[in-house]
PDB file of C-alpha atoms and ligand atoms in Angstrom:
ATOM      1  CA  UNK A   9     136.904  96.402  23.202  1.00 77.00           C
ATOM      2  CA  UNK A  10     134.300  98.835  24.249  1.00 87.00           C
ATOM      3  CA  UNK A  11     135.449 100.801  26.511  1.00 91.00           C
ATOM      4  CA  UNK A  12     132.772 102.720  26.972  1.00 94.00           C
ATOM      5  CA  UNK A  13     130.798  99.853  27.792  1.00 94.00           C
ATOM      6  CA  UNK A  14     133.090  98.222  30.412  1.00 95.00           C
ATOM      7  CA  UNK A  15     133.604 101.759  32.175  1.00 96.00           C
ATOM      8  CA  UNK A  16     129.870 101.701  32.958  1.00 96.00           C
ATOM      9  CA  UNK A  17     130.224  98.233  33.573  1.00 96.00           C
ATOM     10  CA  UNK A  18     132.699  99.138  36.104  1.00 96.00           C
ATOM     11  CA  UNK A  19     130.777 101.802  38.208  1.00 97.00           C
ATOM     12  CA  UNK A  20     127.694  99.373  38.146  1.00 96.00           C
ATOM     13  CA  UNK A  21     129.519  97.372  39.878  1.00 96.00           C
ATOM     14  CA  UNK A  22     131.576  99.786  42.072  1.00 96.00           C
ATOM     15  CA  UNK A  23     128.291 100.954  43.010  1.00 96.00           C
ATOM     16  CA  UNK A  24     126.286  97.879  43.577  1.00 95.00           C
ATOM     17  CA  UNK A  25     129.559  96.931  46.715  1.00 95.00           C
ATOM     18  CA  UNK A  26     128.968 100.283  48.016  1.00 95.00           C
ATOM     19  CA  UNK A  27     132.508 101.557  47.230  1.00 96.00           C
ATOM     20  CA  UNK A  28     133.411 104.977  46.081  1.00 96.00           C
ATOM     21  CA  UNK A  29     136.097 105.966  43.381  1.00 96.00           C
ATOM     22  CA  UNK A  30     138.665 106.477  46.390  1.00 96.00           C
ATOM     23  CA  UNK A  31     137.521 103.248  48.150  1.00 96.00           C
ATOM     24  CA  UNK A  32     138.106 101.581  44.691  1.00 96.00           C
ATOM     25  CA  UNK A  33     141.375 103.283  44.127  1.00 96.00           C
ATOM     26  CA  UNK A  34     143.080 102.075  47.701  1.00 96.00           C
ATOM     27  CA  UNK A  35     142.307  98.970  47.393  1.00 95.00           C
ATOM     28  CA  UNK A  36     144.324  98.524  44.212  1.00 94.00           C
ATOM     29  CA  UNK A  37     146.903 101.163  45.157  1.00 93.00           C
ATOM     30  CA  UNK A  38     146.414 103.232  42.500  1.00 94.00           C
ATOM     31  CA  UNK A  39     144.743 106.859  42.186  1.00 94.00           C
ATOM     32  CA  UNK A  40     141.221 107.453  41.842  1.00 94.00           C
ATOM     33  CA  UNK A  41     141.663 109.427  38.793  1.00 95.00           C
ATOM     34  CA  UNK A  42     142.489 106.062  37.236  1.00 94.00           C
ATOM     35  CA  UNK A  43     139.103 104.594  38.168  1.00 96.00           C
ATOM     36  CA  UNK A  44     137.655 107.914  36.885  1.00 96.00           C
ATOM     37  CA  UNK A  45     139.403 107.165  33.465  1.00 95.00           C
ATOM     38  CA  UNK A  46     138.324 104.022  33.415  1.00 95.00           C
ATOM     39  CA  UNK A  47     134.097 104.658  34.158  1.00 96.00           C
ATOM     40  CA  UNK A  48     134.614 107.577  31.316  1.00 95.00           C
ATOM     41  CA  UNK A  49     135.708 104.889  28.841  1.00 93.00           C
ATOM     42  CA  UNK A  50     138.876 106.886  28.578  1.00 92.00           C
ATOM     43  CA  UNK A  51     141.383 103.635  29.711  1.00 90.00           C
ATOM     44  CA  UNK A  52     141.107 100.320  30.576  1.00 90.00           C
ATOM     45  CA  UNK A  53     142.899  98.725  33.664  1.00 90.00           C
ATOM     46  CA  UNK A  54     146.319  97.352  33.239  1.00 84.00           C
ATOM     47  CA  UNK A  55     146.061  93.317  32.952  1.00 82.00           C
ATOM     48  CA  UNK A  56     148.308  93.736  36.052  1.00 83.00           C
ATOM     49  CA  UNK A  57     145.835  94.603  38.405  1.00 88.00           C
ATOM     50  CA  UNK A  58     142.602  92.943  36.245  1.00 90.00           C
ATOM     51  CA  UNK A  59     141.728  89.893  38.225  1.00 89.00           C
ATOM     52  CA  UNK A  60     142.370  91.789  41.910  1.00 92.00           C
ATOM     53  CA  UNK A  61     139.778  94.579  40.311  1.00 94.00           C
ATOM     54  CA  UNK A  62     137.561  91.688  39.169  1.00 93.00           C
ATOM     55  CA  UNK A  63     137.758  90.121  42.619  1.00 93.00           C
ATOM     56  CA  UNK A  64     136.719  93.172  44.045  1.00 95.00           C
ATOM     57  CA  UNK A  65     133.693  93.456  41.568  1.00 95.00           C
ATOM     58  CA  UNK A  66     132.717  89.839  41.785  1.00 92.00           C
ATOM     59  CA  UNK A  67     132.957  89.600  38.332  1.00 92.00           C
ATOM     60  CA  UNK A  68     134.741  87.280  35.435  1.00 89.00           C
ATOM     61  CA  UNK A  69     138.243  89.229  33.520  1.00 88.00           C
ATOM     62  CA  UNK A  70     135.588  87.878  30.668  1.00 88.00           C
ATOM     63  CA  UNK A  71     132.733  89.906  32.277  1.00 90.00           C
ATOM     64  CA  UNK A  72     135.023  93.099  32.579  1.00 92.00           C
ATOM     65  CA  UNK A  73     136.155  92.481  28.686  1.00 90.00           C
ATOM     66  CA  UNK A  74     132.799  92.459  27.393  1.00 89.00           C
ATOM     67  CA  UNK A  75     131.151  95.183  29.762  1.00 92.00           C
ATOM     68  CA  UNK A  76     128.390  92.722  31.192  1.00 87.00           C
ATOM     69  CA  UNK A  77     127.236  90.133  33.006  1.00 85.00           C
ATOM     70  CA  UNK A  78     127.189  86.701  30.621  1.00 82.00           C
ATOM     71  CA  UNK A  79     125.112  83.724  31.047  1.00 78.00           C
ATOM     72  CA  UNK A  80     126.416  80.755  31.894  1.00 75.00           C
ATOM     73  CA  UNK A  81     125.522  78.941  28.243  1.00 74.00           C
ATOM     74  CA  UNK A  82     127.583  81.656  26.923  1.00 79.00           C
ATOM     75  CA  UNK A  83     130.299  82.109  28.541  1.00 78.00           C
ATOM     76  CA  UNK A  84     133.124  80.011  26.370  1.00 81.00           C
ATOM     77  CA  UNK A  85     131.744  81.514  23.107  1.00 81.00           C
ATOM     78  CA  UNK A  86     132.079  85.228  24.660  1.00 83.00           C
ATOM     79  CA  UNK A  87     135.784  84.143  26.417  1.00 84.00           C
ATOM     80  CA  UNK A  88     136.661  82.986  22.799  1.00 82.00           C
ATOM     81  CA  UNK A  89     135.631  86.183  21.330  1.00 84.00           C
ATOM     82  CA  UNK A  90     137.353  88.377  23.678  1.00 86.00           C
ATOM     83  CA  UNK A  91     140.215  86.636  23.183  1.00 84.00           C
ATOM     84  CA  UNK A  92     140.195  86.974  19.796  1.00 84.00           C
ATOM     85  CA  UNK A  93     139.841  90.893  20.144  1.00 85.00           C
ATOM     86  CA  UNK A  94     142.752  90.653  22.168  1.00 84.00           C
ATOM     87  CA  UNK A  95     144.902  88.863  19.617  1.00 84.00           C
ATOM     88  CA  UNK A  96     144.040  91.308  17.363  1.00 85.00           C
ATOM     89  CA  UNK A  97     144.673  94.288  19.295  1.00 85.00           C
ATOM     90  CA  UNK A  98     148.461  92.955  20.152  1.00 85.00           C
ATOM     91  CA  UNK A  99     148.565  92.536  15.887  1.00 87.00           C
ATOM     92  CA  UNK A 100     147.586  96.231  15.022  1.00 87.00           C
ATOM     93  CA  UNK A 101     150.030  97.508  18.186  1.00 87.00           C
ATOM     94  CA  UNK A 102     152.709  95.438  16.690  1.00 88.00           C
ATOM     95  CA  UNK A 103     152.084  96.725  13.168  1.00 88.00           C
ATOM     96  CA  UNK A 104     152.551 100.609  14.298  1.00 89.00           C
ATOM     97  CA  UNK A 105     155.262  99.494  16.035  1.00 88.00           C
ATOM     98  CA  UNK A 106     157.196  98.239  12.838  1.00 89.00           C
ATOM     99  CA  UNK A 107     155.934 101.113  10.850  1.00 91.00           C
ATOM    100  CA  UNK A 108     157.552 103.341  13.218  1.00 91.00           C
ATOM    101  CA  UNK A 109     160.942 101.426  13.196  1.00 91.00           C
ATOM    102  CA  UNK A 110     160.873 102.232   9.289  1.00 92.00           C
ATOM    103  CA  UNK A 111     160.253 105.946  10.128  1.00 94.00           C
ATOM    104  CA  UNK A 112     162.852 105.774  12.653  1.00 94.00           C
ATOM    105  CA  UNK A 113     165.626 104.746  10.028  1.00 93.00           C
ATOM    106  CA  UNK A 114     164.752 106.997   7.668  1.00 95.00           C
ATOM    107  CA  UNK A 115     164.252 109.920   9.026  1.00 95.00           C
ATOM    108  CA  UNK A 116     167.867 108.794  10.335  1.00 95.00           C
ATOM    109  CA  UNK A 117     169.414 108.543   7.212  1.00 95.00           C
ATOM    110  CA  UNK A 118     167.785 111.772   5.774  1.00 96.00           C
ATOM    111  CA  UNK A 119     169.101 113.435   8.821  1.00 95.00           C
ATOM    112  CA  UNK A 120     172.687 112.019   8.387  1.00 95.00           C
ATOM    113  CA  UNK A 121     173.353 112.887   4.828  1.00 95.00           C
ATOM    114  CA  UNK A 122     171.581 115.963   5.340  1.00 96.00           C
ATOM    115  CA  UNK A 123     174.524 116.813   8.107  1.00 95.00           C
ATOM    116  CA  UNK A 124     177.199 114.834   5.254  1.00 93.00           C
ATOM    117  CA  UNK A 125     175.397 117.791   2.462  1.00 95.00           C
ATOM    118  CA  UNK A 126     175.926 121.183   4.829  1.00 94.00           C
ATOM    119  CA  UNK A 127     179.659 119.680   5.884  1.00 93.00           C
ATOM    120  CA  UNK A 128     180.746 119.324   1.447  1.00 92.00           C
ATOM    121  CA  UNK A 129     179.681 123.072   1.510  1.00 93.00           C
ATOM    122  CA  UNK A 130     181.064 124.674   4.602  1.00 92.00           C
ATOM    123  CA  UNK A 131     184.769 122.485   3.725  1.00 91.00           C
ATOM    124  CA  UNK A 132     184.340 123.705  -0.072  1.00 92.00           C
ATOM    125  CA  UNK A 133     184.226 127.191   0.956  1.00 91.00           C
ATOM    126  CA  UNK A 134     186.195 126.912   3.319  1.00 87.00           C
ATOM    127  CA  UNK A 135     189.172 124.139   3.676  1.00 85.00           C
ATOM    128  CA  UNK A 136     190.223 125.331   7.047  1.00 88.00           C
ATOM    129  CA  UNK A 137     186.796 124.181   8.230  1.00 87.00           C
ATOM    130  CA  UNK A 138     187.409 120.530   8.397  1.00 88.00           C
ATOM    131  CA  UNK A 139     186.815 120.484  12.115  1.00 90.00           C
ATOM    132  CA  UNK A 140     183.271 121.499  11.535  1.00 90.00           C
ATOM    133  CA  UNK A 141     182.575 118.605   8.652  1.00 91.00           C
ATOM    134  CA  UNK A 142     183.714 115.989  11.114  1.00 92.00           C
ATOM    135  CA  UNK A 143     181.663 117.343  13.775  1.00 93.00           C
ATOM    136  CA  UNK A 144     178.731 117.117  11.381  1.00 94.00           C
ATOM    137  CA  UNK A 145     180.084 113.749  10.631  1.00 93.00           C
ATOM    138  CA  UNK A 146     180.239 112.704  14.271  1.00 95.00           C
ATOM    139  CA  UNK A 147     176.816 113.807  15.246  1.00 95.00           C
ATOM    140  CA  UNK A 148     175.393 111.907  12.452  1.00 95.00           C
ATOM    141  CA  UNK A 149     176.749 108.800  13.279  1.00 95.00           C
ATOM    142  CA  UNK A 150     176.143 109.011  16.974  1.00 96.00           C
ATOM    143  CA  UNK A 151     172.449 109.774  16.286  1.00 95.00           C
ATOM    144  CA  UNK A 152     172.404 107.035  13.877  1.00 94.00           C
ATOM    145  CA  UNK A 153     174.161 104.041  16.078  1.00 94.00           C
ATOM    146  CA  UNK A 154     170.979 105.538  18.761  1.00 94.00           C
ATOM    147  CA  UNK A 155     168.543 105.101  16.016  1.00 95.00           C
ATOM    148  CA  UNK A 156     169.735 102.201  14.953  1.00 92.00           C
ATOM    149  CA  UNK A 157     169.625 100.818  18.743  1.00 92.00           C
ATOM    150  CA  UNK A 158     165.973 101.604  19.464  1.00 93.00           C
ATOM    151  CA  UNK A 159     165.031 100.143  15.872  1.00 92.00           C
ATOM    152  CA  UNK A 160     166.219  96.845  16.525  1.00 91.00           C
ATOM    153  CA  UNK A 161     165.083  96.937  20.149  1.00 91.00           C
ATOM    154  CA  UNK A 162     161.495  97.430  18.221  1.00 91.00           C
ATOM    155  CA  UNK A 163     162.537  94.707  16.105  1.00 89.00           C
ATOM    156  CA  UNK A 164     163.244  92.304  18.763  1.00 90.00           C
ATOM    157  CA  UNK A 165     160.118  92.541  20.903  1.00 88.00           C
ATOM    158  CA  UNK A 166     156.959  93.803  18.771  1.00 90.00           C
ATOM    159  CA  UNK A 167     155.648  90.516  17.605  1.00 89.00           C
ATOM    160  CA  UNK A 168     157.806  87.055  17.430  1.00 91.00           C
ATOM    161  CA  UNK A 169     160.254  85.265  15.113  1.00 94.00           C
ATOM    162  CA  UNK A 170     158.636  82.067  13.293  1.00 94.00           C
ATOM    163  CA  UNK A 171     161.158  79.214  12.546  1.00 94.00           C
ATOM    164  CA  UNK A 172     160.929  78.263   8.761  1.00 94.00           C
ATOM    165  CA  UNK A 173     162.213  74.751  10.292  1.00 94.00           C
ATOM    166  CA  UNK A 174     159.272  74.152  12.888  1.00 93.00           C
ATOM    167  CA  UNK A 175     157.139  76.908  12.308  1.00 92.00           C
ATOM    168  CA  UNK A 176     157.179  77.435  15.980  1.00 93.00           C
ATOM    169  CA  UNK A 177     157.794  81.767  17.462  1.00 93.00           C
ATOM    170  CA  UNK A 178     160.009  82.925  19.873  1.00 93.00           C
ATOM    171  CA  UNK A 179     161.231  86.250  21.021  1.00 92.00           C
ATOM    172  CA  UNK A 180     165.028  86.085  20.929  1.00 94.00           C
ATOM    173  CA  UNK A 181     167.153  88.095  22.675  1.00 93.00           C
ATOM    174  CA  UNK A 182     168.089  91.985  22.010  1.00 92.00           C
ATOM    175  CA  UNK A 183     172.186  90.403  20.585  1.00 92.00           C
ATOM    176  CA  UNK A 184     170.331  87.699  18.896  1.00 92.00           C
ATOM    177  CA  UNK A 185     168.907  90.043  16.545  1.00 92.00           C
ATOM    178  CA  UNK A 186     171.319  92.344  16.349  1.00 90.00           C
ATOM    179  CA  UNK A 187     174.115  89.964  15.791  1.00 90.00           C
ATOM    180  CA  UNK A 188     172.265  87.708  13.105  1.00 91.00           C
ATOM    181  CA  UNK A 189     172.780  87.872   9.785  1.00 92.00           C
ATOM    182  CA  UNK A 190     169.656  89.511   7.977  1.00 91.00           C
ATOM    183  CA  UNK A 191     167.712  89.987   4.523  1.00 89.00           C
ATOM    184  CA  UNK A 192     164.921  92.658   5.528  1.00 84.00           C
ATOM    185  CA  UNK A 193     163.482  91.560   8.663  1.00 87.00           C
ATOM    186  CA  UNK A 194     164.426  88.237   7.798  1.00 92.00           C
ATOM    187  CA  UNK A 195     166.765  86.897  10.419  1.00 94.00           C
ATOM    188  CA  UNK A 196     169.049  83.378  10.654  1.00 95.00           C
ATOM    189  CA  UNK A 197     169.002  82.601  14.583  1.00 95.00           C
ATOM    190  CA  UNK A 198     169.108  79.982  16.328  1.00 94.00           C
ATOM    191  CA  UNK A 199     165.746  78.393  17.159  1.00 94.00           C
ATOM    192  CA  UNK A 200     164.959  77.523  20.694  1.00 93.00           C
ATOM    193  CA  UNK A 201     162.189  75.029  20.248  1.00 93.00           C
ATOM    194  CA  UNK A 202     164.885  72.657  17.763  1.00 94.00           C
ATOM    195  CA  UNK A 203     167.754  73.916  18.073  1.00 94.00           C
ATOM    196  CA  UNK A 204     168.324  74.221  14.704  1.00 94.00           C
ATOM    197  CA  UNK A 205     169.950  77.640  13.108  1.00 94.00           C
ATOM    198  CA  UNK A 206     167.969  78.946  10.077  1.00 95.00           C
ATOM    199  CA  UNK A 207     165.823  81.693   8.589  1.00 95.00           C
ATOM    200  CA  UNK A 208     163.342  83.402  10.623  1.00 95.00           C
ATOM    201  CA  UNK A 209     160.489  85.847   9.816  1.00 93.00           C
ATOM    202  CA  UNK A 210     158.707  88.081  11.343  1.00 92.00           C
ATOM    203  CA  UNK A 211     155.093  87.521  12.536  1.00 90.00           C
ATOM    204  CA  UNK A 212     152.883  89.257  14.411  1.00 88.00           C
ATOM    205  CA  UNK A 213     150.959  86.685  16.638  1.00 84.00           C
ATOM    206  CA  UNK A 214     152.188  83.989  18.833  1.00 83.00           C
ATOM    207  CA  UNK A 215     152.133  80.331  17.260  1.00 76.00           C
ATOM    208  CA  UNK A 216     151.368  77.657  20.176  1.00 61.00           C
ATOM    209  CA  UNK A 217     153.309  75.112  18.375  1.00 50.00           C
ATOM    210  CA  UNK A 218     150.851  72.554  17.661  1.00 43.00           C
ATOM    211  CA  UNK A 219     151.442  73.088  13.807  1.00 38.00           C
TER     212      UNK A 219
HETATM  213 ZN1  LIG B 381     162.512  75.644  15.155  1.00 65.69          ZN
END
């Protein structure tokens, strides 16, 4: 997406109904240093409030996408192609999203047995200080389990789950994942499209079923 492109796109437009920033702004309830991001290329509007703004504008969501107006004759191939931008946009936010649930764990583990580490020394100096080495302990866990929550909350909704029996995704639920049995990010849950429990791997775009 050019964002550049569309926020120019958008003040054409604002302009060409007369409206100001503000004027803009109330009618979608939102501030007008949103709009202002938005003509500066520095944002793009939420989907959630993309077809009022294009209503507004008189313009097509595939208009805004692509930053101008599109002839008629080429209109599907243009839809197509933003759509396709789209897809891959979701892919790479997915991606980063994974990458950071590996970060996440490690860095959790590192921080753990670096806690387990100073605890061996402070009780081997010192064997009245067991307090302290379960303290360590405790913290290490707790930030672990919290780690260990938000990973597999990352898990569960950045991309979808493809069923090696249909080949159909899903997004299961948060227990789902955590409760199934795993290899990797390899997952045995029960499919909802047939039903059937088996293997599932991870995939970062949505399958429509038709395969
Ligand atoms: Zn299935």
């Amino acid at each position: 997406m050019d964002q550049i492109k569309i926020g120019k796109f958008i003040q054409e437009k604002r302009k060409e109904k007369s409206l100001t920033q503000q004027d803009l702004a109330d009618k979608l309830l939102i501030t007008d240093r949103a709009v202002s991001k938005w003509e500066c290329g520095k944002s793009l509007p939420d989907a959630s409030i993309m077809l009022e703004l294009c209503e507004i504008l008189d313009i097509s969501v595939n208009e805004l996408l692509t930053g101008e107006e599109i002839e008629m004759e080429n209109y599907n191939k243009q839809a197509e192609l933003n759509l396709v931008k789209i897809t891959k946009q979701n892919e790479l936010a997915n991606k980063r999203l994974l990458l950071m649930e590996v970060v996440i764990m490690i860095v959790s583990v590192v921080f753990l047995l670096t806690l387990l580490a100073i605890g061996i020394i402070i009780i081997s100096n010192d064997k009245s200080k067991g307090w302290a080495f379960l303290t360590l302990l405790g913290v290490g866990l707790v930030q672990l389990f919290t780690c260990a929550f938000i990973a597999i909350r990352i898990e569960q909704t950045a991309g979808y789950y493809e069923c090696s029996n249909c080949h159909k995704t899903f997004t299961p639920t948060y227990w789902q994942v955590n409760l199934a049995i795993h290899i990797g990010r390899k997952r045995k849950m029960t499919c909802p499209h047939c039903g059937k429990k088996v293997w599932c791997h991870k995939v970062l775009s949505e399958k429509n079923g038709d395969k």
